C-alpha cells in the first residue's frame, strides 16, 4: 500500500461544482502539502499544514480551501470549480526532523473542469 | 518570492553523462533539492544540497554554489529509464519547497 494515498485519482466535473480531493498518509509525518502541476509550470504550492491546528497559504491559494482533519488526513476543496483549475494535484508529506528537502508525494489526482 | 530557471529540454545518448543546470533567486534559501518525475507518475526525491559542493548518490550527483545561486544535477552512465522530467526546488526557512518548471530529459539509444 502507498504511504501517501490520494482520492480520487481522476475526476471530471463541471464549472461551479464543489470538489474535494482527499489525502491520507501512513508515514507519521506532521507536515502535509498540496501542490498543483500544470504543463510547463512545474509544481506550485497551494496550501501547507505543519500540524492539525496549523494551516498556511502557499503561492496560489485563491479558489482553494483545505482541512486538516487529523495528523494523517489533509483535504483540498474547490468550492466552485472553474476550467482553469484543471490540473494534476499532488499531496505530499515531510518529516519536520529531516532537514533534507525531501517530500513524499502521493500518486496525484487528475482533475478536469469542463 | 522564489524564481528558479532550468532548461526545458535536454537530449542525451545512452551511456553518456548529462548535466541539468538550475539557477535561482530566492528571498530565503536553506537548500536545493532535485526530484525526478516519470510521465504520469509522482515526483520522487533524488538529492539535496544545503552546503556548497558535490553530493554523490550512485549514478547521480548534485552540486551547489550558494554564492552563484546555482546548482546542477549530473547523471552518469545514462540509461533509457532515466528519461523523465527533473525538477530543482529551493527550500525556505519553513521547510517549504518551491519548484522550478522542470527539464525533460530524453535518453536516446
PDB file of C-alpha atoms in Angstrom:
ATOM      1  CA  UNK A   1       0.000   0.000   0.000  1.00  0.00           C
ATOM      2  CA  UNK A   2       1.142   3.519  -0.781  1.00  0.00           C
ATOM      3  CA  UNK A   3       2.366   5.647   2.119  1.00  0.00           C
ATOM      4  CA  UNK A   4       0.549   8.707   0.750  1.00  0.00           C
ATOM      5  CA  UNK A   5      -2.832   7.980  -0.797  1.00  0.00           C
ATOM      6  CA  UNK A   6      -4.931  10.378  -2.799  1.00  0.00           C
ATOM      7  CA  UNK A   7      -8.564  10.002  -3.784  1.00  0.00           C
ATOM      8  CA  UNK A   8      -9.981  10.281  -6.333  1.00  0.00           C
ATOM      9  CA  UNK A   9      -7.226   9.596  -8.833  1.00  0.00           C
ATOM     10  CA  UNK A  10      -9.244  11.057 -11.663  1.00  0.00           C
ATOM     11  CA  UNK A  11     -12.251  13.324 -11.628  1.00  0.00           C
ATOM     12  CA  UNK A  12     -14.200  15.134 -14.305  1.00  0.00           C
ATOM     13  CA  UNK A  13     -16.604  17.787 -13.141  1.00  0.00           C
ATOM     14  CA  UNK A  14     -18.475  20.827 -14.369  1.00  0.00           C
ATOM     15  CA  UNK A  15     -17.923  24.508 -13.746  1.00  0.00           C
ATOM     16  CA  UNK A  16     -19.429  25.651 -10.463  1.00  0.00           C
ATOM     17  CA  UNK A  17     -19.386  22.272  -8.751  1.00  0.00           C
ATOM     18  CA  UNK A  18     -17.779  21.724  -5.358  1.00  0.00           C
ATOM     19  CA  UNK A  19     -14.930  19.248  -5.401  1.00  0.00           C
ATOM     20  CA  UNK A  20     -12.934  17.678  -2.587  1.00  0.00           C
ATOM     21  CA  UNK A  21      -9.633  15.886  -3.048  1.00  0.00           C
ATOM     22  CA  UNK A  22      -8.538  13.778  -0.133  1.00  0.00           C
ATOM     23  CA  UNK A  23      -5.130  12.741   1.075  1.00  0.00           C
ATOM     24  CA  UNK A  24      -4.162  10.305   3.782  1.00  0.00           C
ATOM     25  CA  UNK A  25      -0.736   9.171   4.902  1.00  0.00           C
ATOM     26  CA  UNK A  26       0.709   6.359   6.972  1.00  0.00           C
ATOM     27  CA  UNK A  27       4.204   7.814   7.293  1.00  0.00           C
ATOM     28  CA  UNK A  28       3.510   9.517  10.602  1.00  0.00           C
ATOM     29  CA  UNK A  29       4.691  12.855   9.245  1.00  0.00           C
ATOM     30  CA  UNK A  30       3.398  16.038  10.736  1.00  0.00           C
ATOM     31  CA  UNK A  31       3.735  18.201   7.661  1.00  0.00           C
ATOM     32  CA  UNK A  32       1.409  17.922   4.683  1.00  0.00           C
ATOM     33  CA  UNK A  33       1.165  19.889   1.465  1.00  0.00           C
ATOM     34  CA  UNK A  34      -0.992  20.345  -1.598  1.00  0.00           C
ATOM     35  CA  UNK A  35       0.671  21.151  -4.913  1.00  0.00           C
ATOM     36  CA  UNK A  36      -0.748  21.801  -8.321  1.00  0.00           C
ATOM     37  CA  UNK A  37       1.067  20.796 -11.508  1.00  0.00           C
ATOM     38  CA  UNK A  38       0.384  22.323 -14.921  1.00  0.00           C
ATOM     39  CA  UNK A  39       2.358  21.554 -18.080  1.00  0.00           C
ATOM     40  CA  UNK A  40       5.373  23.849 -18.311  1.00  0.00           C
ATOM     41  CA  UNK A  41       4.770  25.395 -14.902  1.00  0.00           C
ATOM     42  CA  UNK A  42       6.198  22.816 -12.571  1.00  0.00           C
ATOM     43  CA  UNK A  43       4.641  22.269  -9.157  1.00  0.00           C
ATOM     44  CA  UNK A  44       3.136  25.187  -7.307  1.00  0.00           C
ATOM     45  CA  UNK A  45       2.298  25.177  -3.616  1.00  0.00           C
ATOM     46  CA  UNK A  46      -1.372  25.700  -2.787  1.00  0.00           C
ATOM     47  CA  UNK A  47      -1.557  25.138   0.982  1.00  0.00           C
ATOM     48  CA  UNK A  48       0.543  23.552   3.662  1.00  0.00           C
ATOM     49  CA  UNK A  49      -0.011  22.391   7.203  1.00  0.00           C
ATOM     50  CA  UNK A  50       2.572  21.730   9.904  1.00  0.00           C
ATOM     51  CA  UNK A  51       0.123  20.110  12.286  1.00  0.00           C
ATOM     52  CA  UNK A  52      -3.616  19.742  12.852  1.00  0.00           C
ATOM     53  CA  UNK A  53      -4.017  23.288  14.143  1.00  0.00           C
ATOM     54  CA  UNK A  54      -1.768  24.919  11.583  1.00  0.00           C
ATOM     55  CA  UNK A  55      -2.864  25.863   8.057  1.00  0.00           C
ATOM     56  CA  UNK A  56      -0.917  28.175   5.766  1.00  0.00           C
ATOM     57  CA  UNK A  57      -1.466  29.597   2.317  1.00  0.00           C
ATOM     58  CA  UNK A  58       1.011  28.849  -0.414  1.00  0.00           C
ATOM     59  CA  UNK A  59       1.719  30.571  -3.714  1.00  0.00           C
ATOM     60  CA  UNK A  60      -1.669  30.010  -5.322  1.00  0.00           C
ATOM     61  CA  UNK A  61      -4.330  29.560  -2.636  1.00  0.00           C
ATOM     62  CA  UNK A  62      -7.080  31.652  -4.255  1.00  0.00           C
ATOM     63  CA  UNK A  63     -10.080  29.490  -5.137  1.00  0.00           C
ATOM     64  CA  UNK A  64      -9.000  26.684  -2.812  1.00  0.00           C
ATOM     65  CA  UNK A  65      -9.503  25.750   0.816  1.00  0.00           C
ATOM     66  CA  UNK A  66      -8.117  22.937   2.954  1.00  0.00           C
ATOM     67  CA  UNK A  67      -8.942  20.996   6.059  1.00  0.00           C
ATOM     68  CA  UNK A  68      -6.570  19.043   8.278  1.00  0.00           C
ATOM     69  CA  UNK A  69      -8.945  16.581   9.898  1.00  0.00           C
ATOM     70  CA  UNK A  70      -6.234  14.597  11.652  1.00  0.00           C
ATOM     71  CA  UNK A  71      -2.482  14.277  11.519  1.00  0.00           C
ATOM     72  CA  UNK A  72      -2.861  11.730   8.759  1.00  0.00           C
ATOM     73  CA  UNK A  73      -5.538  13.459   6.672  1.00  0.00           C
ATOM     74  CA  UNK A  74      -5.408  16.652   4.631  1.00  0.00           C
ATOM     75  CA  UNK A  75      -8.134  17.509   2.137  1.00  0.00           C
ATOM     76  CA  UNK A  76      -8.268  20.144  -0.587  1.00  0.00           C
ATOM     77  CA  UNK A  77     -11.558  21.714  -1.659  1.00  0.00           C
ATOM     78  CA  UNK A  78     -12.575  23.722  -4.661  1.00  0.00           C
ATOM     79  CA  UNK A  79     -15.761  25.473  -3.587  1.00  0.00           C
ATOM     80  CA  UNK A  80     -16.814  26.385  -7.109  1.00  0.00           C
ATOM     81  CA  UNK A  81     -14.613  24.763  -9.717  1.00  0.00           C
ATOM     82  CA  UNK A  82     -13.591  26.674 -12.837  1.00  0.00           C
ATOM     83  CA  UNK A  83     -11.910  25.385 -16.018  1.00  0.00           C
ATOM     84  CA  UNK A  84      -8.503  26.913 -15.240  1.00  0.00           C
ATOM     85  CA  UNK A  85      -8.358  24.701 -12.161  1.00  0.00           C
ATOM     86  CA  UNK A  86      -7.960  21.754 -14.491  1.00  0.00           C
ATOM     87  CA  UNK A  87      -4.627  20.301 -13.405  1.00  0.00           C
ATOM     88  CA  UNK A  88      -2.815  17.452 -11.707  1.00  0.00           C
ATOM     89  CA  UNK A  89      -2.903  17.814  -7.932  1.00  0.00           C
ATOM     90  CA  UNK A  90      -0.362  16.255  -5.614  1.00  0.00           C
ATOM     91  CA  UNK A  91      -0.438  15.780  -1.896  1.00  0.00           C
ATOM     92  CA  UNK A  92       2.908  15.457  -0.130  1.00  0.00           C
ATOM     93  CA  UNK A  93       4.289  14.932   3.351  1.00  0.00           C
ATOM     94  CA  UNK A  94       7.539  15.649   5.112  1.00  0.00           C
ATOM     95  CA  UNK A  95       9.134  14.989   8.465  1.00  0.00           C
ATOM     96  CA  UNK A  96       9.985  18.190  10.363  1.00  0.00           C
ATOM     97  CA  UNK A  97      13.007  16.452  11.870  1.00  0.00           C
ATOM     98  CA  UNK A  98      14.594  15.807   8.476  1.00  0.00           C
ATOM     99  CA  UNK A  99      16.019  18.999   7.062  1.00  0.00           C
ATOM    100  CA  UNK A 100      16.717  17.416   3.731  1.00  0.00           C
ATOM    101  CA  UNK A 101      14.140  18.995   1.478  1.00  0.00           C
ATOM    102  CA  UNK A 102      12.586  15.575   0.937  1.00  0.00           C
ATOM    103  CA  UNK A 103       8.883  15.409   0.253  1.00  0.00           C
ATOM    104  CA  UNK A 104       6.941  12.183  -0.176  1.00  0.00           C
ATOM    105  CA  UNK A 105       4.281  12.539  -2.848  1.00  0.00           C
ATOM    106  CA  UNK A 106       1.035  10.757  -3.474  1.00  0.00           C
ATOM    107  CA  UNK A 107       0.244   9.427  -6.940  1.00  0.00           C
ATOM    108  CA  UNK A 108      -1.725  12.515  -7.896  1.00  0.00           C
ATOM    109  CA  UNK A 109      -5.333  13.426  -8.601  1.00  0.00           C
ATOM    110  CA  UNK A 110      -6.101  14.496 -12.128  1.00  0.00           C
ATOM    111  CA  UNK A 111      -8.960  16.995 -12.154  1.00  0.00           C
ATOM    112  CA  UNK A 112     -10.758  18.174 -15.278  1.00  0.00           C
ATOM    113  CA  UNK A 113     -13.245  21.015 -15.030  1.00  0.00           C
ATOM    114  CA  UNK A 114     -15.499  21.385 -18.043  1.00  0.00           C
TER     115      UNK A 114
ATOM    116  CA  UNK B   1       9.440  35.383  -3.758  1.00  0.00           C
ATOM    117  CA  UNK B   2      11.135  32.484  -5.408  1.00  0.00           C
ATOM    118  CA  UNK B   3      12.322  32.140  -9.005  1.00  0.00           C
ATOM    119  CA  UNK B   4      14.095  29.139 -10.485  1.00  0.00           C
ATOM    120  CA  UNK B   5      15.341  28.598 -14.024  1.00  0.00           C
ATOM    121  CA  UNK B   6      16.265  25.350 -15.685  1.00  0.00           C
ATOM    122  CA  UNK B   7      16.376  24.262 -19.332  1.00  0.00           C
ATOM    123  CA  UNK B   8      13.090  22.942 -20.633  1.00  0.00           C
ATOM    124  CA  UNK B   9      14.534  20.018 -22.582  1.00  0.00           C
ATOM    125  CA  UNK B  10      17.753  18.041 -22.796  1.00  0.00           C
ATOM    126  CA  UNK B  11      18.583  15.069 -25.018  1.00  0.00           C
ATOM    127  CA  UNK B  12      21.495  12.725 -24.383  1.00  0.00           C
ATOM    128  CA  UNK B  13      22.774   9.376 -25.568  1.00  0.00           C
ATOM    129  CA  UNK B  14      22.539   6.203 -23.551  1.00  0.00           C
ATOM    130  CA  UNK B  15      25.733   5.646 -21.593  1.00  0.00           C
ATOM    131  CA  UNK B  16      26.726   9.304 -21.707  1.00  0.00           C
ATOM    132  CA  UNK B  17      26.805  11.982 -18.994  1.00  0.00           C
ATOM    133  CA  UNK B  18      24.328  14.842 -18.817  1.00  0.00           C
ATOM    134  CA  UNK B  19      24.209  17.941 -16.630  1.00  0.00           C
ATOM    135  CA  UNK B  20      20.987  19.794 -15.816  1.00  0.00           C
ATOM    136  CA  UNK B  21      21.520  23.309 -14.516  1.00  0.00           C
ATOM    137  CA  UNK B  22      19.391  25.328 -12.144  1.00  0.00           C
ATOM    138  CA  UNK B  23      19.735  28.962 -11.195  1.00  0.00           C
ATOM    139  CA  UNK B  24      17.596  30.515  -8.524  1.00  0.00           C
ATOM    140  CA  UNK B  25      16.589  33.796  -6.952  1.00  0.00           C
ATOM    141  CA  UNK B  26      15.033  33.497  -3.554  1.00  0.00           C
ATOM    142  CA  UNK B  27      14.221  35.592  -0.515  1.00  0.00           C
ATOM    143  CA  UNK B  28      15.286  32.819   1.842  1.00  0.00           C
ATOM    144  CA  UNK B  29      17.465  29.864   0.969  1.00  0.00           C
ATOM    145  CA  UNK B  30      18.198  26.775   3.027  1.00  0.00           C
ATOM    146  CA  UNK B  31      18.953  24.221   0.360  1.00  0.00           C
ATOM    147  CA  UNK B  32      18.424  22.904  -3.160  1.00  0.00           C
ATOM    148  CA  UNK B  33      16.649  19.635  -3.885  1.00  0.00           C
ATOM    149  CA  UNK B  34      16.270  17.593  -7.040  1.00  0.00           C
ATOM    150  CA  UNK B  35      13.319  15.434  -7.997  1.00  0.00           C
ATOM    151  CA  UNK B  36      12.627  13.001 -10.807  1.00  0.00           C
ATOM    152  CA  UNK B  37       9.203  12.515 -12.331  1.00  0.00           C
ATOM    153  CA  UNK B  38       8.293   9.945 -14.953  1.00  0.00           C
ATOM    154  CA  UNK B  39       5.306  10.620 -17.183  1.00  0.00           C
ATOM    155  CA  UNK B  40       2.117  10.019 -15.251  1.00  0.00           C
ATOM    156  CA  UNK B  41       3.978   9.448 -12.009  1.00  0.00           C
ATOM    157  CA  UNK B  42       4.691  11.218  -8.767  1.00  0.00           C
ATOM    158  CA  UNK B  43       7.860  13.236  -8.188  1.00  0.00           C
ATOM    159  CA  UNK B  44      10.491  11.286  -6.302  1.00  0.00           C
ATOM    160  CA  UNK B  45      13.352  12.739  -4.302  1.00  0.00           C
ATOM    161  CA  UNK B  46      16.871  12.391  -5.705  1.00  0.00           C
ATOM    162  CA  UNK B  47      19.208  14.607  -3.702  1.00  0.00           C
ATOM    163  CA  UNK B  48      19.644  17.655  -1.510  1.00  0.00           C
ATOM    164  CA  UNK B  49      22.423  20.209  -1.072  1.00  0.00           C
ATOM    165  CA  UNK B  50      22.464  22.593   1.846  1.00  0.00           C
ATOM    166  CA  UNK B  51      26.145  23.488   1.571  1.00  0.00           C
ATOM    167  CA  UNK B  52      28.426  24.238  -1.345  1.00  0.00           C
ATOM    168  CA  UNK B  53      29.935  21.275  -3.088  1.00  0.00           C
ATOM    169  CA  UNK B  54      29.114  17.970  -4.650  1.00  0.00           C
ATOM    170  CA  UNK B  55      26.839  15.262  -3.261  1.00  0.00           C
ATOM    171  CA  UNK B  56      27.047  11.856  -4.886  1.00  0.00           C
ATOM    172  CA  UNK B  57      24.416   9.147  -4.825  1.00  0.00           C
ATOM    173  CA  UNK B  58      25.227   6.316  -7.178  1.00  0.00           C
ATOM    174  CA  UNK B  59      24.999   7.477 -10.789  1.00  0.00           C
ATOM    175  CA  UNK B  60      23.516  10.809  -9.720  1.00  0.00           C
ATOM    176  CA  UNK B  61      25.429  13.762  -8.291  1.00  0.00           C
ATOM    177  CA  UNK B  62      24.252  17.218  -7.339  1.00  0.00           C
ATOM    178  CA  UNK B  63      26.273  20.377  -6.961  1.00  0.00           C
ATOM    179  CA  UNK B  64      25.561  23.672  -5.255  1.00  0.00           C
ATOM    180  CA  UNK B  65      27.238  27.068  -5.287  1.00  0.00           C
ATOM    181  CA  UNK B  66      25.403  29.377  -2.905  1.00  0.00           C
ATOM    182  CA  UNK B  67      27.465  32.392  -3.890  1.00  0.00           C
ATOM    183  CA  UNK B  68      26.416  31.922  -7.524  1.00  0.00           C
ATOM    184  CA  UNK B  69      22.827  30.879  -6.712  1.00  0.00           C
ATOM    185  CA  UNK B  70      23.453  27.919  -8.960  1.00  0.00           C
ATOM    186  CA  UNK B  71      23.261  24.184  -8.842  1.00  0.00           C
ATOM    187  CA  UNK B  72      23.247  21.222 -11.174  1.00  0.00           C
ATOM    188  CA  UNK B  73      22.276  17.605 -11.342  1.00  0.00           C
ATOM    189  CA  UNK B  74      24.733  15.269 -13.033  1.00  0.00           C
ATOM    190  CA  UNK B  75      23.566  11.937 -14.365  1.00  0.00           C
ATOM    191  CA  UNK B  76      26.237   9.463 -15.376  1.00  0.00           C
ATOM    192  CA  UNK B  77      26.055   6.224 -17.387  1.00  0.00           C
ATOM    193  CA  UNK B  78      22.676   7.252 -18.715  1.00  0.00           C
ATOM    194  CA  UNK B  79      20.061   4.546 -19.073  1.00  0.00           C
ATOM    195  CA  UNK B  80      16.843   4.604 -21.063  1.00  0.00           C
ATOM    196  CA  UNK B  81      14.899   4.540 -17.789  1.00  0.00           C
ATOM    197  CA  UNK B  82      16.421   7.920 -16.896  1.00  0.00           C
ATOM    198  CA  UNK B  83      14.141   9.550 -19.467  1.00  0.00           C
ATOM    199  CA  UNK B  84      11.947  11.686 -17.251  1.00  0.00           C
ATOM    200  CA  UNK B  85      11.433  15.245 -16.053  1.00  0.00           C
ATOM    201  CA  UNK B  86      13.816  16.625 -13.455  1.00  0.00           C
ATOM    202  CA  UNK B  87      12.932  19.459 -11.124  1.00  0.00           C
ATOM    203  CA  UNK B  88      15.104  21.589  -8.909  1.00  0.00           C
ATOM    204  CA  UNK B  89      13.477  23.059  -5.826  1.00  0.00           C
ATOM    205  CA  UNK B  90      14.626  25.560  -3.223  1.00  0.00           C
ATOM    206  CA  UNK B  91      13.860  25.034   0.443  1.00  0.00           C
ATOM    207  CA  UNK B  92      12.972  28.054   2.525  1.00  0.00           C
ATOM    208  CA  UNK B  93      13.247  28.507   6.272  1.00  0.00           C
ATOM    209  CA  UNK B  94       9.799  26.988   6.847  1.00  0.00           C
ATOM    210  CA  UNK B  95      10.906  23.794   5.097  1.00  0.00           C
ATOM    211  CA  UNK B  96       8.648  24.528   2.144  1.00  0.00           C
ATOM    212  CA  UNK B  97       9.814  23.680  -1.348  1.00  0.00           C
ATOM    213  CA  UNK B  98       9.400  25.897  -4.398  1.00  0.00           C
ATOM    214  CA  UNK B  99       9.907  24.073  -7.664  1.00  0.00           C
ATOM    215  CA  UNK B 100      11.390  25.033 -10.993  1.00  0.00           C
ATOM    216  CA  UNK B 101       9.474  24.383 -14.193  1.00  0.00           C
ATOM    217  CA  UNK B 102      11.340  21.174 -14.904  1.00  0.00           C
ATOM    218  CA  UNK B 103      13.737  19.773 -17.501  1.00  0.00           C
ATOM    219  CA  UNK B 104      12.541  16.975 -19.721  1.00  0.00           C
ATOM    220  CA  UNK B 105      15.409  14.552 -20.338  1.00  0.00           C
ATOM    221  CA  UNK B 106      15.208  12.245 -23.312  1.00  0.00           C
ATOM    222  CA  UNK B 107      17.754   9.450 -23.493  1.00  0.00           C
ATOM    223  CA  UNK B 108      18.307   8.085 -26.979  1.00  0.00           C
ATOM    224  CA  UNK B 109      19.987   4.814 -27.979  1.00  0.00           C
TER     225      UNK B 109
END
